[in-house]
CSV table of C-alpha atoms in Angstrom, one decimal:
chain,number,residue,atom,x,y,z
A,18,UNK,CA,130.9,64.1,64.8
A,19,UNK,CA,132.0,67.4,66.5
A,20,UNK,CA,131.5,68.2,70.1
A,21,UNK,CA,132.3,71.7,69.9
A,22,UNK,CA,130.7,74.3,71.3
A,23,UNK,CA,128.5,76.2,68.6
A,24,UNK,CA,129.7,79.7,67.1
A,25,UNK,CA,128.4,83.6,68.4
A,26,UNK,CA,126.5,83.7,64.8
A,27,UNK,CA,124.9,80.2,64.9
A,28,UNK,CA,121.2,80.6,64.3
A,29,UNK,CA,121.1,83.9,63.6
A,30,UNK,CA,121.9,84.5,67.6
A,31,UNK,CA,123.9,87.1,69.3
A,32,UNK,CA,125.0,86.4,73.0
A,33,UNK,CA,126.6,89.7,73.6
A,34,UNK,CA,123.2,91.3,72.8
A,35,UNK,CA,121.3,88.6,75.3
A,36,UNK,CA,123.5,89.3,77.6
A,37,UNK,CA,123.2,93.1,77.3
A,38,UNK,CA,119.7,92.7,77.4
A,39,UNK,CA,119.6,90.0,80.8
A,40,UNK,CA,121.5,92.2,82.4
A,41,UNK,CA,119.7,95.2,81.7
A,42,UNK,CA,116.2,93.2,82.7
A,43,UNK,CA,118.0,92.4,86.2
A,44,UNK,CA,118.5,96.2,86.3
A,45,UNK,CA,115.3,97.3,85.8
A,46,UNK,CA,113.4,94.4,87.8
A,47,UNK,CA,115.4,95.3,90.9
A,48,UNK,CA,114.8,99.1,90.8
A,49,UNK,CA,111.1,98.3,89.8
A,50,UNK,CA,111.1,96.5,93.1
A,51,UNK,CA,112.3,99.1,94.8
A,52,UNK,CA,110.0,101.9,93.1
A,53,UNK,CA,107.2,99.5,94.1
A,54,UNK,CA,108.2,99.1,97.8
A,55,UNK,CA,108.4,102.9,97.8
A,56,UNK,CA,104.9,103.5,96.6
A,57,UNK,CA,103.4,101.3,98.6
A,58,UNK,CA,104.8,102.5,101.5
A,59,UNK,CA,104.7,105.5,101.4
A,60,UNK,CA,101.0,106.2,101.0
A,61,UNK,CA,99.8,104.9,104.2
A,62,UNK,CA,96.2,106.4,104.3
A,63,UNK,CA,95.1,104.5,101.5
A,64,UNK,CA,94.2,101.0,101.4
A,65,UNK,CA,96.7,98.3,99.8
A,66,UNK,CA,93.8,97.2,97.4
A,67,UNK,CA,93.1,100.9,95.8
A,68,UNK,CA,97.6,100.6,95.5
A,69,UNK,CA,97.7,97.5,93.8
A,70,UNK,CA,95.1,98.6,91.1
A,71,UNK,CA,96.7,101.6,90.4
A,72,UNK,CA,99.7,99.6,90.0
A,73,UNK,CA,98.2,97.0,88.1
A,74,UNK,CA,96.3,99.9,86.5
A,75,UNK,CA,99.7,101.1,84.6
A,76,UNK,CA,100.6,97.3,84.1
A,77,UNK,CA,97.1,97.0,82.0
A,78,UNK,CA,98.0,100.2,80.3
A,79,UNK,CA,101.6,99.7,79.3
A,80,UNK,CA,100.5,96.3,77.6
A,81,UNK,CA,97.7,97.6,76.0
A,82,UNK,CA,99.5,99.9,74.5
A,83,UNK,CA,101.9,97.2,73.1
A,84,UNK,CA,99.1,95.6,71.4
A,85,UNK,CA,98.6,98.5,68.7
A,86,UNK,CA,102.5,97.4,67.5
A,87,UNK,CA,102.0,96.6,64.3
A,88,UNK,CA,103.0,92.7,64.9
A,89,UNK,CA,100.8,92.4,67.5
A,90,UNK,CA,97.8,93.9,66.1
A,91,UNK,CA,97.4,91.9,63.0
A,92,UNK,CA,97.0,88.1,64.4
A,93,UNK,CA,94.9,89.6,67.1
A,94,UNK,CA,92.0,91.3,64.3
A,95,UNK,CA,92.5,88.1,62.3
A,96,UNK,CA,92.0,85.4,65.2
A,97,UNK,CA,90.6,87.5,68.5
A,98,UNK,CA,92.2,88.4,71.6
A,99,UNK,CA,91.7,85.2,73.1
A,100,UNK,CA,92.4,83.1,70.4
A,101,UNK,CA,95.1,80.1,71.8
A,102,UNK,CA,94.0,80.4,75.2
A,103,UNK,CA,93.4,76.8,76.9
A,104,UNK,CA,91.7,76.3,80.4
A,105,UNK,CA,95.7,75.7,81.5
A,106,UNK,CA,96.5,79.5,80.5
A,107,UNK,CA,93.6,80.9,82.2
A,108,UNK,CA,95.1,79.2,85.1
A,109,UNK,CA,98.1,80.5,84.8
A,110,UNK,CA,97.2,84.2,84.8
A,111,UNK,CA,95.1,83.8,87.3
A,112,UNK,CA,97.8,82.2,89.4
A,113,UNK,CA,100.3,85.2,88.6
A,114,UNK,CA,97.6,87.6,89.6
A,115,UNK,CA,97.3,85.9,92.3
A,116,UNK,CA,101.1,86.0,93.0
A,117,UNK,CA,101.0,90.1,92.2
A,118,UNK,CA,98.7,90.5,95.0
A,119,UNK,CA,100.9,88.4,97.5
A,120,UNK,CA,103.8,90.4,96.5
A,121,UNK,CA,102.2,93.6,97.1
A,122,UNK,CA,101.4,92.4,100.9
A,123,UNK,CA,104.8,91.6,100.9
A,124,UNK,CA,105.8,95.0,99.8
A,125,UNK,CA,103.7,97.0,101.5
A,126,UNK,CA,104.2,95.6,105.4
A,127,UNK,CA,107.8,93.8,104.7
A,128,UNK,CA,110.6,94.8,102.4
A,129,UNK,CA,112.1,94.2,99.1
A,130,UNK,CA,114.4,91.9,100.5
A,131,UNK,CA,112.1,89.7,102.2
A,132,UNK,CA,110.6,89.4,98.5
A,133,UNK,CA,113.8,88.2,97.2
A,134,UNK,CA,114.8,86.1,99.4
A,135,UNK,CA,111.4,84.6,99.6
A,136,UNK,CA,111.9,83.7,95.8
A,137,UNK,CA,115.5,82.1,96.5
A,138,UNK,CA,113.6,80.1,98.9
A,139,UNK,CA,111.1,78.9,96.3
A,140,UNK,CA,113.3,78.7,93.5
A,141,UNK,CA,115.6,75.8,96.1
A,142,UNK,CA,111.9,74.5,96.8
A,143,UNK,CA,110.9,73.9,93.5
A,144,UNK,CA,114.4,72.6,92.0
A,145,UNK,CA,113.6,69.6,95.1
A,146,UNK,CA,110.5,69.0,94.5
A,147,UNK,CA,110.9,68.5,90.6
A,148,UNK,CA,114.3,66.3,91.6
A,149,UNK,CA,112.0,64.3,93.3
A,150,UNK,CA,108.7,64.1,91.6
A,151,UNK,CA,110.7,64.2,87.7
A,152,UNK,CA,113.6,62.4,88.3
A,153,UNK,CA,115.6,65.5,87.5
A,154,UNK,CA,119.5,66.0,88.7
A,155,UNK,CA,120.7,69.5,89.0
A,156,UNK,CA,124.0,69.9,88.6
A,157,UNK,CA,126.3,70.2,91.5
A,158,UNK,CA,126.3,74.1,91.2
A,159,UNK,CA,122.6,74.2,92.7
A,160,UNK,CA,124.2,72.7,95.8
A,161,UNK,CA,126.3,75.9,96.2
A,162,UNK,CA,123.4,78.0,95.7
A,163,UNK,CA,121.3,76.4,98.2
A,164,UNK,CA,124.1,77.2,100.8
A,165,UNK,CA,124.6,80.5,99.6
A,166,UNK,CA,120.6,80.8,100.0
A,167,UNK,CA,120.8,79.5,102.9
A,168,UNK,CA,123.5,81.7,104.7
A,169,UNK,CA,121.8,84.5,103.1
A,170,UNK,CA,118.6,84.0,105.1
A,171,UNK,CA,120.5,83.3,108.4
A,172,UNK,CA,122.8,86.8,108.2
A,173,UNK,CA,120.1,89.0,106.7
A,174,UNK,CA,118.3,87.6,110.1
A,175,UNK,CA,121.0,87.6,112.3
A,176,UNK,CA,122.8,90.6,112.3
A,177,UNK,CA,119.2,93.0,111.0
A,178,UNK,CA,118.9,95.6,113.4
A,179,UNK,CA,116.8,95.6,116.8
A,180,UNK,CA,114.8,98.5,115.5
A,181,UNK,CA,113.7,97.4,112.5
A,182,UNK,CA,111.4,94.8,114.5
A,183,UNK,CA,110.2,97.0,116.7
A,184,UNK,CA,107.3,99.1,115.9
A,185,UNK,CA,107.9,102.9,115.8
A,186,UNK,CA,105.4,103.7,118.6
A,187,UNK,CA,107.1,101.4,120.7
A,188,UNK,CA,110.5,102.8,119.8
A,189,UNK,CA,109.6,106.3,121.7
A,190,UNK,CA,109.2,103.6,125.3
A,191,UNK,CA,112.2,102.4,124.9
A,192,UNK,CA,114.4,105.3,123.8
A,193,UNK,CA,112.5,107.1,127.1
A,194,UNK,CA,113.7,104.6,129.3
A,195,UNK,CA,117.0,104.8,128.3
């Protein structure tokens, strides 16, 4: 019986394309963060619920539009669109819509990093809880992470400038008084 590790062209699988395309989905989710952040922020006059629809507006759209691909359209004229959906999936998407929206608040009157650091924090959160409730063991590398999540929340915190909790107005009261 061989323990060694299995070859670049087992199963049909190529890791240099999977990790061309991981890294290119970090890329893109990052600056789509951004992008985001910037165009809820800087509409301020209209309402955070008309910004999230025209987001979610384009999210509709693009995935429409993947449905016409021609292996996507055939099981969906033979079975339905909502053929395979269970009560459990429902509850899923309604959960991630739910999540969309609180990201949005989070984008429109925090910032990006607040976002990602709040998902470090649930990401250690959830890795506990399922240690505890399934009896699962992460591997000692989680512990590293959890400090390095950890000291990330305490310098982001730490050394952020006074004026970015300050609200503008009160910024001009304080400059004057200088």
């Amino acid at each position: 019986m061989s323990t060694s590790m299995p070859s670049e062209s087992m199963f049909g699988r190529n890791y240099k394309v999977g990790y061309a395309l991981l890294i290119m989905n970090v890329v893109l989710g990052c600056l789509a963060g951004i992008y985001n952040e910037a165009l809820l922020k800087r509409y301020e006059i209209d309402s955070i619920w008309f910004q999230q629809t025209i987001l979610y507006g384009w999210g509709v759209l693009f995935h429409g539009l993947a449905l016409f691909l021609p292996y996507n359209s055939d099981p969906i004229r033979r079975n339905g669109f909502f053929a395979g959906y269970s009560p459990l999936i429902i509850f899923i998407i309604v959960l991630n819509s739910l999540f969309g929206i609180c990201v949005g608040f989070v984008l429109k009157f925090l910032d990006n990093m607040v976002y990602v650091m709040a998902q470090s924090i649930i990401l250690v959160v959830v890795t506990v809880v399922s240690s505890l409730i399934l009896e699962f063991n992460p591997p000692y590398i989680f512990y590293a992470c959890v400090f390095d999540v950890a000291a990330s929340v305490f310098f982001y915190h730490r050394f952020r400038p006074i004026y970015d909790w300050i609200p503008p107005e009160d910024l001009d009261e304080i400059s004057d008084g200088i």
